[in-house]
């Protein structure tokens, strides 16, 4: 007989029959044997991360991918019809900002349990499991934030294989479990959490701490244990597999059609173009627009890489004059961004029109952009800057989009680039914004200022590379401010520009820390810039993190 069991506990789905919970509860109490999971038959194994709104959700997905297992981060209420084709092998429930006992708190849908696939709930995800399966969660008397020692009480648990019996973990929670659901037991504890890790014999686990953050020692091992030992994944998400799958897909999709791709000089558009070229050869045309806002030697470098190394024909457009004409007299940052973005589209449209009939437009969109644009539909986000991506041309252009990197993180794009034999200097190039040097010149952009900034930026970059720090930094660059100050050189008075050095470390540009560059390196950059670049007589170092500052100055 089916009846509703605690259906109020299933968010936004009052009418869902939760008879499964009854079945599952019997299994958990040992009243009937544990059902076999319904394993998918497809080739690509996937771990599904359900997003309950944690700031670390994307990090969980990255950690899984680092284990060479494909993973998708989806909203917590994604229906089973969308999940099933992905061939899930297990679920991870993320943390989240609310409490499970708050009214309207988001909760997993029944298929999480119905599928009998392994589940690992992290922080809020753990509370959701306890709440739904018959345990009890209350507001904690003591909140736990930061480092704490975890002590393993069940050393035979596969989740802990290869781990020491005590390890530092990162906690961040205010709620606490006072009663476990039937069939669950404690697997590890901490000073303030008697239920720091719990588990059932049907492969459902809950972790009070965050294994995804770097502060949790052995966090990667916990993911590996869950993914390989508990979910039984093989780890076949490799660059080589990705490349062959993508090439097949692109061939099928494009058929006899033609594709156009805008190159920026960065790794994303380069990898996207190379993959497509491998699939369809000369049916791909790449366009490289020189806006006049690029760094020193950048246009030649991009052309050489594509023409010589990859034997790809590239349409080169020098649009410097057009861009600089548009930027005359403009100093407001958003206005600069808007003008450059629009001009870029105009030039691209004109060039594409000369190529005859083209059906597809290739873009180097990455997974974080996809996730962000999905969540932007539901979250009211305040616009900080209007980003212009060289590949990010508007959909209204009447092309069908091809986005071969849309499910990859930046580090995965680099791995794919290496497997495609792209030159290392292109793969490890630091990100460079679409609007280029225009947003690193404060105030009006002129040819003279561009030359000054290029010369200074070249010195900065050479010194950073010489010091062996280029790859460790997310970005390092020079900014030409519109501040002028007085200096003395020899016996002369100077009145020159103030240049700022910006160098940051970051994982994804959402947050960034200013890099602690060695003082002698800063001194060398400063000495060289003031001596070798006319018009700059003072150098400062930007020691602000993001937030509150942003990485670029405009
Ligand atoms: P902010 O300055 O917002 O930058 O902290 C975050 C990251 O994005 C890059 N950036 C851009 N990239 N088009 C791009 O393709 C843009 O309009 C743009 N604006 C900023 C920036 O260099 C940093 O990596």
XYZ file of N, CA, C and O in Angstrom, residues 157-252:
384
model
N 35.514 1.550 7.407
C 34.613 2.196 6.446
C 35.387 2.569 5.169
O 36.447 3.201 5.241
N 34.868 2.194 3.991
C 35.620 2.457 2.753
C 35.891 3.940 2.502
O 36.855 4.297 1.824
N 35.080 4.805 3.084
C 35.280 6.246 2.904
C 36.621 6.699 3.483
O 37.188 7.705 3.069
N 37.107 5.945 4.470
C 38.327 6.364 5.172
C 39.567 5.565 4.760
O 40.607 5.686 5.397
N 39.457 4.749 3.731
C 40.604 3.917 3.342
C 41.832 4.785 3.109
O 41.753 5.812 2.433
N 42.949 4.399 3.698
C 44.205 5.116 3.495
C 44.364 6.384 4.316
O 45.350 7.099 4.167
N 43.387 6.712 5.181
C 43.480 7.949 5.968
C 44.043 7.649 7.363
O 43.856 6.547 7.884
N 44.709 8.650 7.979
C 45.128 8.451 9.367
C 43.903 8.416 10.284
O 42.810 8.834 9.875
N 44.070 7.976 11.521
C 42.884 7.832 12.380
C 42.365 9.183 12.875
O 41.218 9.310 13.283
N 43.209 10.210 12.843
C 42.745 11.567 13.169
C 43.279 12.516 12.106
O 44.426 12.368 11.676
N 42.478 13.473 11.693
C 42.933 14.405 10.652
C 42.236 15.748 10.806
O 41.091 15.808 11.272
N 42.934 16.847 10.446
C 42.284 18.149 10.542
C 41.276 18.345 9.404
O 41.576 18.021 8.247
N 40.101 18.820 9.742
C 39.070 19.082 8.724
C 38.535 20.496 8.915
O 38.752 21.113 9.951
N 37.807 20.976 7.919
C 37.272 22.343 7.936
C 35.761 22.270 8.135
O 35.056 21.678 7.331
N 35.309 22.852 9.234
C 33.874 22.846 9.544
C 33.302 24.241 9.318
O 34.012 25.239 9.493
N 32.036 24.312 9.000
C 31.365 25.603 8.912
C 29.876 25.334 9.020
O 29.186 25.180 8.030
N 29.388 25.202 10.255
C 27.962 24.877 10.406
C 27.420 25.356 11.744
O 28.167 25.525 12.709
N 26.107 25.555 11.778
C 25.466 25.984 13.010
C 24.462 24.959 13.515
O 24.078 24.973 14.681
N 24.029 24.044 12.638
C 23.020 23.044 13.040
C 23.685 21.782 13.553
O 24.854 21.535 13.296
N 22.877 21.004 14.267
C 23.463 19.763 14.755
C 22.444 18.639 14.755
O 21.238 18.859 14.873
N 22.953 17.419 14.604
C 22.093 16.236 14.588
C 21.932 15.771 16.028
O 22.925 15.663 16.760
N 20.676 15.511 16.437
C 20.500 14.960 17.792
C 20.033 13.510 17.742
O 20.112 12.788 18.715
N 19.509 13.101 16.560
C 19.068 11.711 16.456
C 19.321 11.228 15.030
O 18.940 11.890 14.064
N 19.986 10.094 14.903
C 20.270 9.558 13.571
C 19.041 8.858 13.009
O 18.231 8.322 13.771
N 18.901 8.811 11.688
C 17.812 8.018 11.113
C 18.073 6.533 11.373
O 19.223 6.148 11.613
N 17.044 5.694 11.330
C 17.263 4.264 11.546
C 18.273 3.711 10.549
O 18.280 4.111 9.386
N 19.110 2.799 11.022
C 20.065 2.161 10.122
C 21.346 2.937 9.934
O 22.258 2.484 9.251
N 21.428 4.133 10.509
C 22.660 4.922 10.382
C 23.518 4.760 11.631
O 22.996 4.550 12.728
N 24.830 4.892 11.446
C 25.699 4.904 12.625
C 26.795 5.944 12.456
O 27.055 6.423 11.336
N 27.411 6.296 13.579
C 28.499 7.272 13.537
C 29.764 6.601 13.036
O 30.105 5.506 13.482
N 30.443 7.272 12.111
C 31.685 6.711 11.575
C 32.895 7.519 12.036
O 34.016 7.023 12.024
N 32.659 8.793 12.392
C 33.743 9.645 12.897
C 33.127 10.763 13.727
O 31.961 11.111 13.538
N 33.929 11.327 14.647
C 33.404 12.373 15.531
C 34.462 13.467 15.696
O 35.648 13.265 15.386
N 34.022 14.626 16.162
C 34.965 15.698 16.518
C 34.575 16.179 17.906
O 33.579 15.707 18.468
N 35.321 17.134 18.409
C 35.055 17.563 19.791
C 33.609 18.027 19.967
O 32.948 17.695 20.935
N 33.122 18.799 18.984
C 31.759 19.337 19.119
C 30.705 18.597 18.319
O 29.532 18.945 18.376
N 31.114 17.634 17.495
C 30.139 16.907 16.678
C 30.260 15.400 16.912
O 31.141 14.768 16.328
N 29.379 14.847 17.726
C 29.437 13.387 17.909
C 29.104 12.654 16.613
O 29.465 11.501 16.432
N 28.413 13.361 15.695
C 28.051 12.736 14.409
C 28.763 13.448 13.258
O 28.130 13.957 12.343
N 30.066 13.519 13.305
C 30.795 14.282 12.272
C 30.754 13.574 10.923
O 30.747 14.211 9.877
N 30.758 12.240 10.926
C 30.531 11.464 9.695
C 29.581 10.332 10.061
O 29.774 9.656 11.073
N 28.543 10.172 9.247
C 27.594 9.085 9.504
C 27.425 8.264 8.219
O 27.752 8.729 7.132
N 26.899 7.067 8.364
C 26.692 6.258 7.169
C 25.691 5.149 7.432
O 25.426 4.787 8.590
N 25.113 4.634 6.348
C 24.183 3.516 6.459
C 24.727 2.368 5.624
O 25.601 2.581 4.779
N 24.196 1.177 5.823
C 24.725 0.054 5.040
C 24.188 0.061 3.612
O 24.480 -0.813 2.824
N 23.376 1.078 3.269
C 22.921 1.137 1.878
C 23.678 2.205 1.086
O 23.196 2.704 0.079
N 24.862 2.592 1.560
C 25.721 3.488 0.786
C 25.349 4.952 0.873
O 25.645 5.727 -0.030
N 24.669 5.344 1.947
C 24.349 6.768 2.117
C 25.235 7.314 3.237
O 25.249 6.762 4.342
N 25.980 8.378 2.917
C 26.913 8.935 3.894
C 26.625 10.410 4.118
O 26.096 11.089 3.238
N 26.987 10.872 5.301
C 26.863 12.295 5.596
C 28.135 12.789 6.245
O 28.697 12.119 7.125
N 28.639 13.939 5.781
C 29.865 14.533 6.333
C 29.521 15.909 6.873
O 28.973 16.735 6.140
N 29.857 16.132 8.125
C 29.575 17.431 8.710
C 30.566 18.496 8.213
O 30.272 19.669 8.171
N 31.753 18.061 7.811
C 32.804 19.009 7.406
C 32.855 19.119 5.874
O 32.101 18.436 5.164
N 33.743 19.981 5.389
C 33.842 20.221 3.940
C 35.107 19.574 3.362
O 36.189 20.168 3.457
N 34.997 18.415 2.716
C 36.203 17.782 2.161
C 36.702 18.503 0.917
O 37.821 18.276 0.473
N 35.869 19.384 0.332
C 36.233 20.026 -0.937
C 37.207 21.186 -0.777
O 37.840 21.595 -1.740
N 37.306 21.757 0.448
C 38.180 22.930 0.591
C 39.600 22.482 0.910
O 39.807 21.414 1.492
N 40.566 23.298 0.533
C 41.966 22.875 0.703
C 42.341 22.720 2.172
O 43.280 22.008 2.503
N 41.576 23.388 3.058
C 41.925 23.322 4.486
C 41.654 21.940 5.084
O 42.088 21.658 6.186
N 40.858 21.107 4.394
C 40.642 19.751 4.898
C 41.754 18.862 4.351
O 41.802 18.598 3.146
N 42.636 18.419 5.271
C 43.726 17.548 4.815
C 43.095 16.258 4.312
O 42.066 15.820 4.845
N 43.623 15.670 3.296
C 43.128 14.389 2.759
C 41.733 14.486 2.138
O 41.092 13.464 1.911
N 41.260 15.708 1.876
C 39.931 15.855 1.266
C 39.849 15.107 -0.062
O 38.853 14.448 -0.368
N 40.934 15.172 -0.829
C 40.931 14.514 -2.137
C 40.770 13.006 -1.983
O 40.058 12.356 -2.755
N 41.416 12.468 -0.954
C 41.339 11.019 -0.715
C 39.899 10.612 -0.374
O 39.428 9.546 -0.786
N 39.212 11.469 0.360
C 37.819 11.155 0.712
C 36.967 11.108 -0.559
O 36.151 10.207 -0.748
N 37.197 12.072 -1.451
C 36.457 12.043 -2.728
C 36.806 10.786 -3.518
O 35.931 10.117 -4.059
N 38.094 10.475 -3.575
C 38.502 9.281 -4.334
C 37.846 8.035 -3.762
O 37.346 7.188 -4.496
N 37.826 7.936 -2.424
C 37.231 6.750 -1.802
C 35.742 6.648 -2.137
O 35.230 5.578 -2.456
N 35.066 7.784 -2.069
C 33.629 7.755 -2.380
C 33.405 7.368 -3.843
O 32.610 6.494 -4.169
N 34.167 8.010 -4.707
C 33.932 7.838 -6.146
C 34.353 6.445 -6.639
O 33.617 5.800 -7.387
N 35.504 5.979 -6.195
C 36.010 4.695 -6.719
C 35.563 3.506 -5.878
O 35.068 2.514 -6.403
N 35.723 3.612 -4.553
C 35.405 2.443 -3.718
C 33.908 2.277 -3.492
O 33.408 1.165 -3.406
N 33.207 3.407 -3.364
C 31.785 3.301 -3.019
C 30.907 3.359 -4.270
O 29.988 2.556 -4.431
N 31.196 4.290 -5.177
C 30.370 4.377 -6.399
C 30.864 3.419 -7.491
O 30.165 3.196 -8.473
N 32.071 2.928 -7.345
C 32.587 1.960 -8.324
C 32.962 2.572 -9.672
O 32.946 1.894 -10.701
N 33.310 3.864 -9.672
C 33.691 4.488 -10.948
C 35.069 4.000 -11.397
O 35.882 3.553 -10.582
N 35.319 4.127 -12.702
C 36.593 3.664 -13.266
C 37.586 4.807 -13.441
O 38.781 4.587 -13.502
N 37.085 6.035 -13.587
C 37.987 7.170 -13.824
C 38.378 7.271 -15.287
O 39.555 7.242 -15.618
N 37.386 7.337 -16.164
C 37.712 7.374 -17.592
C 37.502 8.754 -18.217
O 37.436 8.895 -19.418
N 37.418 9.755 -17.374
C 37.256 11.124 -17.889
C 38.661 11.694 -18.116
O 39.237 12.383 -17.286
N 39.250 11.376 -19.246
C 40.618 11.817 -19.526
C 40.592 12.761 -20.729
O 39.657 12.708 -21.542
N 41.618 13.593 -20.877
C 41.644 14.486 -22.032
C 41.524 13.709 -23.344
O 40.799 14.119 -24.248
N 42.211 12.565 -23.432
C 42.174 11.812 -24.695
C 40.739 11.354 -25.002
O 40.277 11.469 -26.153
N 40.035 10.854 -23.984
C 38.639 10.441 -24.210
C 37.761 11.628 -24.591
O 36.905 11.539 -25.463
N 37.994 12.747 -23.900
C 37.208 13.940 -24.201
C 37.418 14.362 -25.655
O 36.473 14.682 -26.374
N 38.692 14.335 -26.087
C 39.000 14.784 -27.445
C 38.306 13.880 -28.475
O 37.634 14.365 -29.390
N 38.414 12.564 -28.295
C 37.799 11.708 -29.323
C 36.268 11.820 -29.304
O 35.643 11.881 -30.363
N 35.676 11.917 -28.097
C 34.206 12.100 -28.032
C 33.786 13.398 -28.713
O 32.828 13.447 -29.468
N 34.547 14.489 -28.429
C 34.167 15.799 -28.977
C 34.284 15.802 -30.488
O 33.441 16.367 -31.189
N 35.364 15.207 -30.985
C 35.567 15.221 -32.436
C 34.405 14.502 -33.130
O 33.846 14.995 -34.117
N 33.999 13.362 -32.573
C 32.848 12.637 -33.148
C 31.593 13.506 -33.150
O 30.878 13.601 -34.135
N 31.360 14.135 -31.990
C 30.142 14.945 -31.862
C 30.149 16.108 -32.849
O 29.143 16.414 -33.484
N 31.301 16.785 -32.959
C 31.379 17.954 -33.852
C 31.145 17.516 -35.302
O 30.397 18.154 -36.044
N 31.768 16.387 -35.686
C 31.596 15.892 -37.058
C 30.120 15.675 -37.361
O 29.608 16.092 -38.396
N 29.436 15.001 -36.429
C 28.014 14.700 -36.641
C 27.200 15.977 -36.717
O 26.319 16.128 -37.554
